[in-house]
mmCIF file of C-alpha atoms in Angstrom:
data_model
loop_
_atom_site.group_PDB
_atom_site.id
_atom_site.type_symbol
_atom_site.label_atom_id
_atom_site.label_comp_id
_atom_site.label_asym_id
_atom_site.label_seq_id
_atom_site.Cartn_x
_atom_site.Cartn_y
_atom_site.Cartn_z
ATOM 1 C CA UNK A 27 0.000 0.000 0.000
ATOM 2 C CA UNK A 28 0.766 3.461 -0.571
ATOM 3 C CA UNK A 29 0.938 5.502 2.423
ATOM 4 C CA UNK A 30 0.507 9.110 0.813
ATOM 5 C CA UNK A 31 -2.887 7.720 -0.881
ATOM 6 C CA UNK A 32 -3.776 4.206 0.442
ATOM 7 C CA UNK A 33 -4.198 2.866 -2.497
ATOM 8 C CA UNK A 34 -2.002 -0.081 -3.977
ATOM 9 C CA UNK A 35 1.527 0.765 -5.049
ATOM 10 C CA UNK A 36 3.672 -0.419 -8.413
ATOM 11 C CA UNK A 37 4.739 -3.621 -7.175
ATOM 12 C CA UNK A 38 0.993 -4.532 -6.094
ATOM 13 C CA UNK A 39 0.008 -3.263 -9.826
ATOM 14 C CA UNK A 40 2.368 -5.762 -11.199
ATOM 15 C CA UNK A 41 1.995 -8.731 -8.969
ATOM 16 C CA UNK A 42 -1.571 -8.580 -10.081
ATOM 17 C CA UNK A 43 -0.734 -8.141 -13.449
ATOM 18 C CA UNK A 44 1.713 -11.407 -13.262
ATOM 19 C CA UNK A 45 -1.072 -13.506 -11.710
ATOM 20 C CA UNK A 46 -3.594 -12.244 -14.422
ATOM 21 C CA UNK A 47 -1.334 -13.216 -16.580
ATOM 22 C CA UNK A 48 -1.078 -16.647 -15.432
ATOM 23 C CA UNK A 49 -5.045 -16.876 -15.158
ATOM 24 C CA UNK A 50 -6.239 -15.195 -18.365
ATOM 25 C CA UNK A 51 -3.457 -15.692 -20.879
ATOM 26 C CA UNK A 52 -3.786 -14.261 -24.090
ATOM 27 C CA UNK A 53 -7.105 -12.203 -22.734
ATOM 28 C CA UNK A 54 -6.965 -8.378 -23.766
ATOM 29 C CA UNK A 55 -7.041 -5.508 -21.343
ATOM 30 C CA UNK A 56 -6.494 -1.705 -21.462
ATOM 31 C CA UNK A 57 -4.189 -0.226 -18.524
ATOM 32 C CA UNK A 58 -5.243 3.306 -17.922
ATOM 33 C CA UNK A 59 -2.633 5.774 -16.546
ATOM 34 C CA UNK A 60 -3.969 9.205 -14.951
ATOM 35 C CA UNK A 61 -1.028 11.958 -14.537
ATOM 36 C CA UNK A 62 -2.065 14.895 -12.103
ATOM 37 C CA UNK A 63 0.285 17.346 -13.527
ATOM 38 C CA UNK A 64 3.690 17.736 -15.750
ATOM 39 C CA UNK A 65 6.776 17.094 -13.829
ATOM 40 C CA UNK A 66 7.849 20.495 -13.839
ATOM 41 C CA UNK A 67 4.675 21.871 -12.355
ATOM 42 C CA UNK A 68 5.041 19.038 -9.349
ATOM 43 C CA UNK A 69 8.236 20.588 -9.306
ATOM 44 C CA UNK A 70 7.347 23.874 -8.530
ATOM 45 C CA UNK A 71 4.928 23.346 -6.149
ATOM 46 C CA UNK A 72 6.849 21.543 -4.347
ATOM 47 C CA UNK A 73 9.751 24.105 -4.147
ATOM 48 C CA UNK A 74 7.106 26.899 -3.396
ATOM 49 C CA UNK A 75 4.283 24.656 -0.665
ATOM 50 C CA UNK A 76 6.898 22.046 -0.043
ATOM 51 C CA UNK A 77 5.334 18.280 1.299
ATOM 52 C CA UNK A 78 1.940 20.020 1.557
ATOM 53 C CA UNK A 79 1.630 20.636 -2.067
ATOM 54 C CA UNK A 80 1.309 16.656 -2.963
ATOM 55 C CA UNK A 81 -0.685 16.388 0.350
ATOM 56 C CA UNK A 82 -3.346 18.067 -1.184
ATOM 57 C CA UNK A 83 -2.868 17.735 -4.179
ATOM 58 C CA UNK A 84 -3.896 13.900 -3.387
ATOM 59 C CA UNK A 85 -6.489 14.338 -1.284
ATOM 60 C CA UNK A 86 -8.118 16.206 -4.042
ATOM 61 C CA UNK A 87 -7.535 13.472 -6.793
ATOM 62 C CA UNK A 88 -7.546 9.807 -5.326
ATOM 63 C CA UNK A 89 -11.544 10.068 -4.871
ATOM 64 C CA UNK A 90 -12.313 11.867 -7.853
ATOM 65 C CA UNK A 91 -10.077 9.143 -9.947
ATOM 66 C CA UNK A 92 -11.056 5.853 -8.295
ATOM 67 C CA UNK A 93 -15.201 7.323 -9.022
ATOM 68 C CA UNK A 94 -13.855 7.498 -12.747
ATOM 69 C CA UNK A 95 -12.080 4.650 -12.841
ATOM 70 C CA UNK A 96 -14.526 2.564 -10.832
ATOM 71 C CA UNK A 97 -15.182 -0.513 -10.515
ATOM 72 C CA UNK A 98 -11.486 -1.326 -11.446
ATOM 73 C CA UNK A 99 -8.431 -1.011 -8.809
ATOM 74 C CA UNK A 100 -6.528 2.178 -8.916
ATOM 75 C CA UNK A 101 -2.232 1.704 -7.966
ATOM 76 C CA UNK A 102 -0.998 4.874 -7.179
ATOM 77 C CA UNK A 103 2.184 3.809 -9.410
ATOM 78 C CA UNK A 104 4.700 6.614 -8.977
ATOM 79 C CA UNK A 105 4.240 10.152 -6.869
ATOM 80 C CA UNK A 106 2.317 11.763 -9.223
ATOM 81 C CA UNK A 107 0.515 9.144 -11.695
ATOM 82 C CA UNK A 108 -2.114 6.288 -11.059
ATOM 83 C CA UNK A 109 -3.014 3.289 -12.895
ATOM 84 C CA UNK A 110 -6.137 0.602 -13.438
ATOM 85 C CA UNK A 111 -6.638 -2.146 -15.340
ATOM 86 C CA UNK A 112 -10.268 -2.137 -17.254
ATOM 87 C CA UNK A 113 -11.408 -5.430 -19.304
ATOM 88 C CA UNK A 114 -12.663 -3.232 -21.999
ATOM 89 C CA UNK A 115 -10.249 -3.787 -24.905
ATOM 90 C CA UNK A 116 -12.261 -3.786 -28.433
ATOM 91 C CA UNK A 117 -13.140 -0.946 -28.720
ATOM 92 C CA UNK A 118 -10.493 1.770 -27.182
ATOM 93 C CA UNK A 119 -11.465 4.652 -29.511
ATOM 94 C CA UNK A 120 -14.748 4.559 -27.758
ATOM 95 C CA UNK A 121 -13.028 4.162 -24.143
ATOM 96 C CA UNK A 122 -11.525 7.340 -24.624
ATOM 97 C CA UNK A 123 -14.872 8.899 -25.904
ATOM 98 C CA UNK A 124 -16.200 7.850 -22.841
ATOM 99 C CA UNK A 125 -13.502 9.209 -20.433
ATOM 100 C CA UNK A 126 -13.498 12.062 -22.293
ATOM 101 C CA UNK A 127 -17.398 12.551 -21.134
ATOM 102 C CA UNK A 128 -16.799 11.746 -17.654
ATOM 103 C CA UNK A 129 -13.508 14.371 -17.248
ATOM 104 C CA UNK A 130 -16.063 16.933 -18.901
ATOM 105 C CA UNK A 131 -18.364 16.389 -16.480
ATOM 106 C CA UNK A 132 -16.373 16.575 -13.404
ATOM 107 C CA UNK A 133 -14.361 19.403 -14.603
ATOM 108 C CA UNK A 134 -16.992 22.218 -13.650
ATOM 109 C CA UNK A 135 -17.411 20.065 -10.339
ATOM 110 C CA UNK A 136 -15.806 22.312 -6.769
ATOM 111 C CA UNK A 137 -12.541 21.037 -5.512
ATOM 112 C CA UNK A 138 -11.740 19.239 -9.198
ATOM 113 C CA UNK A 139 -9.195 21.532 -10.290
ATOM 114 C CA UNK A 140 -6.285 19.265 -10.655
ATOM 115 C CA UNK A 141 -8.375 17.949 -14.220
ATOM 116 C CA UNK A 142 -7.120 21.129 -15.759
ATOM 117 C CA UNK A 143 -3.456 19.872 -15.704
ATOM 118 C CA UNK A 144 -3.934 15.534 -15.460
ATOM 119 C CA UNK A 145 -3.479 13.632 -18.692
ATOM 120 C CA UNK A 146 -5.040 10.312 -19.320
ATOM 121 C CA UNK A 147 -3.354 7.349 -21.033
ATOM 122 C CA UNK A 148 -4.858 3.910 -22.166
ATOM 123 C CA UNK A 149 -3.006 0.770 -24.009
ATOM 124 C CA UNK A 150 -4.740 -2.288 -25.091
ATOM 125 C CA UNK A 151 -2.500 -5.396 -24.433
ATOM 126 C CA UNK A 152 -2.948 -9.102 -24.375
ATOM 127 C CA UNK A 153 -2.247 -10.667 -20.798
ATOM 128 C CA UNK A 154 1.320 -12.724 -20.627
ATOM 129 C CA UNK A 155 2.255 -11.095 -23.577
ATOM 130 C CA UNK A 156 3.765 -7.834 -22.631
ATOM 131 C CA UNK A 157 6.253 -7.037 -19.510
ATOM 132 C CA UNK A 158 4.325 -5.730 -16.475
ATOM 133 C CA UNK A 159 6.813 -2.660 -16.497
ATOM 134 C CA UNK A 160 6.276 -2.289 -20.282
ATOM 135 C CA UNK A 161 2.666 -2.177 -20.155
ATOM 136 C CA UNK A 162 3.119 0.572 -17.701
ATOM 137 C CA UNK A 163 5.504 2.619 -19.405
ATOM 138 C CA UNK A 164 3.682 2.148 -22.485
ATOM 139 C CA UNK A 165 0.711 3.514 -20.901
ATOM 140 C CA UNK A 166 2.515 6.431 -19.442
ATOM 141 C CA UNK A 167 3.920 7.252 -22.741
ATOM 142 C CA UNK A 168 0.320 7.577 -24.171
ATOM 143 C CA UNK A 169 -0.826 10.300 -21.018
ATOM 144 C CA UNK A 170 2.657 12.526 -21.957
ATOM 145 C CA UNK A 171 1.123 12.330 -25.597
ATOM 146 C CA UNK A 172 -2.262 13.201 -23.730
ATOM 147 C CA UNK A 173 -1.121 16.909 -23.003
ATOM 148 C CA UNK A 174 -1.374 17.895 -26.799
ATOM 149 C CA UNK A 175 -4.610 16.708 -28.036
ATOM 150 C CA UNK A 176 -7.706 18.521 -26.978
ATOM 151 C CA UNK A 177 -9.111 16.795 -23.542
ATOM 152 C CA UNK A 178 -6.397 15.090 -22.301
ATOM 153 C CA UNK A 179 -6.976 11.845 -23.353
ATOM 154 C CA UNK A 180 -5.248 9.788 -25.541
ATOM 155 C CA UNK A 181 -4.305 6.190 -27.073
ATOM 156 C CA UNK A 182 -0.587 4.646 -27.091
ATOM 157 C CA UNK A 183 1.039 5.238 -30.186
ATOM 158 C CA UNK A 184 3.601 2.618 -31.545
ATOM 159 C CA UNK A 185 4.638 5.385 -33.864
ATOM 160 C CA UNK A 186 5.635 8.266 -31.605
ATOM 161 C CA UNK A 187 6.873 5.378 -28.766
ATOM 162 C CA UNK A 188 9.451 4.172 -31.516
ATOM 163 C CA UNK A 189 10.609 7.938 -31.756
ATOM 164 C CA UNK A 190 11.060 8.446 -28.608
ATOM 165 C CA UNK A 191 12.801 5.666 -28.148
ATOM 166 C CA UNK A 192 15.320 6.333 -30.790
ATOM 167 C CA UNK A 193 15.612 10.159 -29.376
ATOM 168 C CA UNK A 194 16.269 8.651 -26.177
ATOM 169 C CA UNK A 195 19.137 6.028 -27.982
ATOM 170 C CA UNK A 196 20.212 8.647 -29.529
ATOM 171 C CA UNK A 197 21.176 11.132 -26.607
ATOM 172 C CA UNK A 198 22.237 8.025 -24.234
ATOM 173 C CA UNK A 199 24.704 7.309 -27.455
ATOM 174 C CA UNK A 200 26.448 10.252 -28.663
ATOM 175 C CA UNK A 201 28.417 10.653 -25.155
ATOM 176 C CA UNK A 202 29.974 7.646 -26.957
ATOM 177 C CA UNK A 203 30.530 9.171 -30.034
ATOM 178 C CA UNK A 204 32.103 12.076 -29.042
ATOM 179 C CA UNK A 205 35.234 9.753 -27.415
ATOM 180 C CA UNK A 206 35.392 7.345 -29.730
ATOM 181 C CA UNK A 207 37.269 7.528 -33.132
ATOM 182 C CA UNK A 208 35.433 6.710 -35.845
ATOM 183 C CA UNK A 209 31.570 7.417 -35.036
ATOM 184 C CA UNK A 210 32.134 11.813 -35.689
ATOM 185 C CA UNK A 211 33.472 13.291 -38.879
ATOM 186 C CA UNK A 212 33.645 16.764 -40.305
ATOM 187 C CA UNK A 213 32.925 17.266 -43.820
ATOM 188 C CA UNK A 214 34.003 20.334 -45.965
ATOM 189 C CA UNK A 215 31.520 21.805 -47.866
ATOM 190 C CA UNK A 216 33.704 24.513 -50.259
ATOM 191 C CA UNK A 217 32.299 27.757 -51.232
ATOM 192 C CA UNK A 218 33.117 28.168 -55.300
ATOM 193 C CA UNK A 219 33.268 31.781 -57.056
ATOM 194 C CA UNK A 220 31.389 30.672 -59.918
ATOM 195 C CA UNK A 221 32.747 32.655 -62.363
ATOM 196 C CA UNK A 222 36.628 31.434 -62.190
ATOM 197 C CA UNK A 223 36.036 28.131 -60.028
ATOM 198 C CA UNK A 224 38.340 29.410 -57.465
ATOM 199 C CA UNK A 225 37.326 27.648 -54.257
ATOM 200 C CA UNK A 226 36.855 30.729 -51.468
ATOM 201 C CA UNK A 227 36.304 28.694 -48.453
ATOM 202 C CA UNK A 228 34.441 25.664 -46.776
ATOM 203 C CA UNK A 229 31.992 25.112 -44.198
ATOM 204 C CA UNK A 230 32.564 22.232 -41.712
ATOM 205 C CA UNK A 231 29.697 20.178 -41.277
ATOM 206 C CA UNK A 232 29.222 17.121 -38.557
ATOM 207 C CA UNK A 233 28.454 14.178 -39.158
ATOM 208 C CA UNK A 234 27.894 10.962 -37.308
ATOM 209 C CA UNK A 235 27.679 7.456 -38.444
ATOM 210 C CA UNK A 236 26.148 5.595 -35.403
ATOM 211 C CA UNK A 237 27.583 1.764 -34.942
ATOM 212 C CA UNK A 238 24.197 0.124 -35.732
ATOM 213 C CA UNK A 239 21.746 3.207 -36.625
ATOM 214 C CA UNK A 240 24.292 4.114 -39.238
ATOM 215 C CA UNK A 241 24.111 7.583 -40.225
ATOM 216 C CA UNK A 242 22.101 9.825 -38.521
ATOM 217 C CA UNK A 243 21.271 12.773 -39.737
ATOM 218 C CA UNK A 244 22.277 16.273 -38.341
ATOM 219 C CA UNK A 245 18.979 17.890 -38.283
ATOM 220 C CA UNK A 246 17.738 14.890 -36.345
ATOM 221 C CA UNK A 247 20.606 14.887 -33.315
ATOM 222 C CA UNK A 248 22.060 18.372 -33.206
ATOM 223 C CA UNK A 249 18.678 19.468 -31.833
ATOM 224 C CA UNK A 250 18.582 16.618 -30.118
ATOM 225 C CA UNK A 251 21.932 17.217 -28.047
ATOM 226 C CA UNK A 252 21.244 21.050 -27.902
ATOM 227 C CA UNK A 253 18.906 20.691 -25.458
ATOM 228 C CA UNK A 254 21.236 18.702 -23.068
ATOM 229 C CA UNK A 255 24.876 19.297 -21.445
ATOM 230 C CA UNK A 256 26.365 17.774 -24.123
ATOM 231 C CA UNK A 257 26.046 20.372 -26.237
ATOM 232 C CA UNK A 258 29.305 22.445 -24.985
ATOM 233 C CA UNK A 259 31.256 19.119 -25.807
ATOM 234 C CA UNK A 260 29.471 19.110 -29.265
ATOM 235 C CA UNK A 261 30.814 22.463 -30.044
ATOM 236 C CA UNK A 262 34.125 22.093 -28.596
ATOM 237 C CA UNK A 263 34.815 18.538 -31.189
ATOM 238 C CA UNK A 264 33.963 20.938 -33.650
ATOM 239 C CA UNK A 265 36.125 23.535 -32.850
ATOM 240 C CA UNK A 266 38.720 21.164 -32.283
ATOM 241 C CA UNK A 267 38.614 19.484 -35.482
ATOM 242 C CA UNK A 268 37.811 22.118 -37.633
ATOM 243 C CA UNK A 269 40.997 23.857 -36.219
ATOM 244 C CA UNK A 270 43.166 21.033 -37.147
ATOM 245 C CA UNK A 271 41.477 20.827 -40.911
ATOM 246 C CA UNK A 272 42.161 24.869 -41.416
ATOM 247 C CA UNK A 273 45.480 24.341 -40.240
ATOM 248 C CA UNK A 274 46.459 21.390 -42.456
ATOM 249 C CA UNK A 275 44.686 23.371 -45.471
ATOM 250 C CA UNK A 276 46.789 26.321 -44.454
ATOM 251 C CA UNK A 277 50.157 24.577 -44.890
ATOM 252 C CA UNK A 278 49.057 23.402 -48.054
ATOM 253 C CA UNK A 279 48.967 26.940 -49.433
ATOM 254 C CA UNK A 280 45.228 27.447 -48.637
ATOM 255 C CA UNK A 281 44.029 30.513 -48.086
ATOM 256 C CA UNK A 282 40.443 31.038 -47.683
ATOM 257 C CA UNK A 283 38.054 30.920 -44.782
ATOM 258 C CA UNK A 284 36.592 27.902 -42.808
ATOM 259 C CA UNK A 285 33.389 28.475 -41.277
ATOM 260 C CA UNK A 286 31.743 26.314 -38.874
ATOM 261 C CA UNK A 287 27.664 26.280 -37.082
ATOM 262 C CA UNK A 288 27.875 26.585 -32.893
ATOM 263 C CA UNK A 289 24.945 25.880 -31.007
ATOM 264 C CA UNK A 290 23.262 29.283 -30.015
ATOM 265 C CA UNK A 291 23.616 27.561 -26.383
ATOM 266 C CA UNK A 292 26.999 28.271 -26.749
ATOM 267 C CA UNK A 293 26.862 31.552 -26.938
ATOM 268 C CA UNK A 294 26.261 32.054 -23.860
ATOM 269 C CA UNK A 295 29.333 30.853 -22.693
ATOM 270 C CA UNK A 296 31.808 33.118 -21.329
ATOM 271 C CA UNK A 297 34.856 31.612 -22.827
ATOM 272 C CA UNK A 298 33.447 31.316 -25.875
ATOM 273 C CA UNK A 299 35.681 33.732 -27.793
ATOM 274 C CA UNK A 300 38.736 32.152 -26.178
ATOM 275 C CA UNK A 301 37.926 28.613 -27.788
ATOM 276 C CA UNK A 302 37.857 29.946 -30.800
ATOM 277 C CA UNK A 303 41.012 31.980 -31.128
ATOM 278 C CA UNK A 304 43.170 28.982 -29.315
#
C-alpha cells in the first residue's frame, strides 16, 4: 500500500498483473494511466508549498479518480501518476470517448481543479504477452502524448513510442561518439566563385555514423543534443577538429576561410571567444 494515498503501489500493480497473466493468458485488457500534472509543475509546487503541495494535491484526486475509474483497482504507481486495469479492450477509440465525457463532467465540479493539468493514457494489451513494467511505461507514454490533443486523453502510439525511443538512444549514445574515433566526422563543404572556379572557403559540417543506426542525420541529433549538457562538448569537437582541418589546409597553401555552425547555447558561454582563437 501506498501511504501518501492508500491505495495499492507499483509492485501490487504488477503482482496482479503477473497472476492475471497466469489466469487469463492471451485475454486483452487496457491499462489506464492518470497523470495529475507535468513534472515540472510538481516541481514547482513543491519548491514553493513544499510536502503540503502533494498532500493536497492527493487528497483532491484519489476520490475523484477511483469514481472514474470505478469498478477497477486504482495503484498509485509513482508520486504523481495512477493506474487501473479495465477489461474493456475492443473498442479503445470509444473508451476514450467515454472518459473524455466523464472528465467533462467533473471538470466544472468544486474542488476538481487538478483535471485542468492531469493527462489520461490507455493501451490495449494481451495478458502474458507484454512485460508488467512495459505495459506501464507504455501507458505512461500515451498520457505525456495526452497533453497535446484537446481533452487530455489519448491512445498509445507505436509510432511516436518508436521515436522516442530512438531520441532517447540517440542522446544516451552520442556521449559515446564524441570519445570514440570513428563514429564523428567533419565534412568540408567549399564555397566556389562561380565565375573562375576558385574555391573561397568551406563550411565544416558534422556528421555521425552511429555503430548500428548508421548515419544519422544532423537535423535529427544536433537538436537533439542542444537541449542537453552535451552540447558544450558538441561544439568544442567541432572547434577542435575544424581547427586542425584549417590548419592542415593552411600549410598546403590554402588561403580562404573555414566556417563552422555553434549551437546558439553556446553563446552564452563566457569563454566562448577564447575557444575559438586557441
Amino acid at each position: 500500500i501506498e501511504p501518501a494515498s492508500g491505495l495499492p503501489n507499483r509492485a501490487q500493480f504488477y503482482d496482479d498483473l503477473e497472476d492475471l497473466g497466469r489466469e487469463h493468458a492471451g485475454e486483452q485488457r487496457t491499462v489506464v494511466t492518470v497523470e495529475l500534472a507535468p513534472a515540472e509543475r510538481i516541481n514547482e509546487g513543491l519548491r514553493v508549498l513544499g510536502p503540503r503541495y502533494m498532500d493536497d494535491l492527493l487528497a483532491q484526486a484519489v476520490p475523484t479518480i477511483r469514481s472514474l475509474l470505478a469498478p477497477a483497482t486504482v495503484y498509485h504507481v509513482s508520486a504523481h501518476q495512477f493506474a487501473a486495469l479495465l477489461d474493456e479492450a475492443d473498442d479503445l477509440a470509444g473508451l476514450r470517448s467515454d472518459l473524455l465525457k466523464r472528465l467533462e463532467e467533473r471538470r466544472t465540479a468544486p474542488g476538481q481543479s487538478f483535471l485542468d493539468s492531469a493527462a489520461v493514457g490507455l493501451f490495449g494489451f494481451r495478458l502474458a504477452e507484454a512485460k508488467p513494467a512495459d505495459i506501464l511505461r507504455f501507458g505512461h507514454s500515451a498520457a505525456l502524448d495526452a497533453r497535446g490533443v484537446g481533452g487530455g486523453v489519448a491512445l498509445h502510439s507505436t509510432r511516436k513510442d518508436a521515436a522516442h525511443r530512438r531520441r532517447f538512444s540517440l542522446l544516451a549514445d552520442f556521449e559515446q561518439a564524441l570519445a570514440s574515433t570513428d563514429q564523428l566526422r567533419l565534412v568540408i563543404q567549399p564555397r566556389v566563385d562561380l565565375q573562375n572556379g576558385a574555391i573561397l572557403g568551406g563550411e565544416a559540417l558534422l556528421r555521425w555514423r552511429h555503430p548500428t543506426l548508421g548515419d544519422v542525420p544532423p537535423d535529427e541529433f544536433v537538436p537533439l543534443v542542444e537541449q542537453t549538457g552535451l552540447a558544450r562538448p558538441m561544439s568544442q569537437w567541432v572547434l577542435e577538429r575544424s581547427g586542425a582541418v584549417l590548419r592542415d589546409l593552411q600549410d598546403r597553401g590554402f588561403g580562404g576561410r573555414l566556417s563552422l555552425n555553434l549551437s546558439s547555447v553556446n553563446l552564452l558561454e563566457a569563454d566562448l571567444p577564447e575557444r575559438v582563437y586557441r
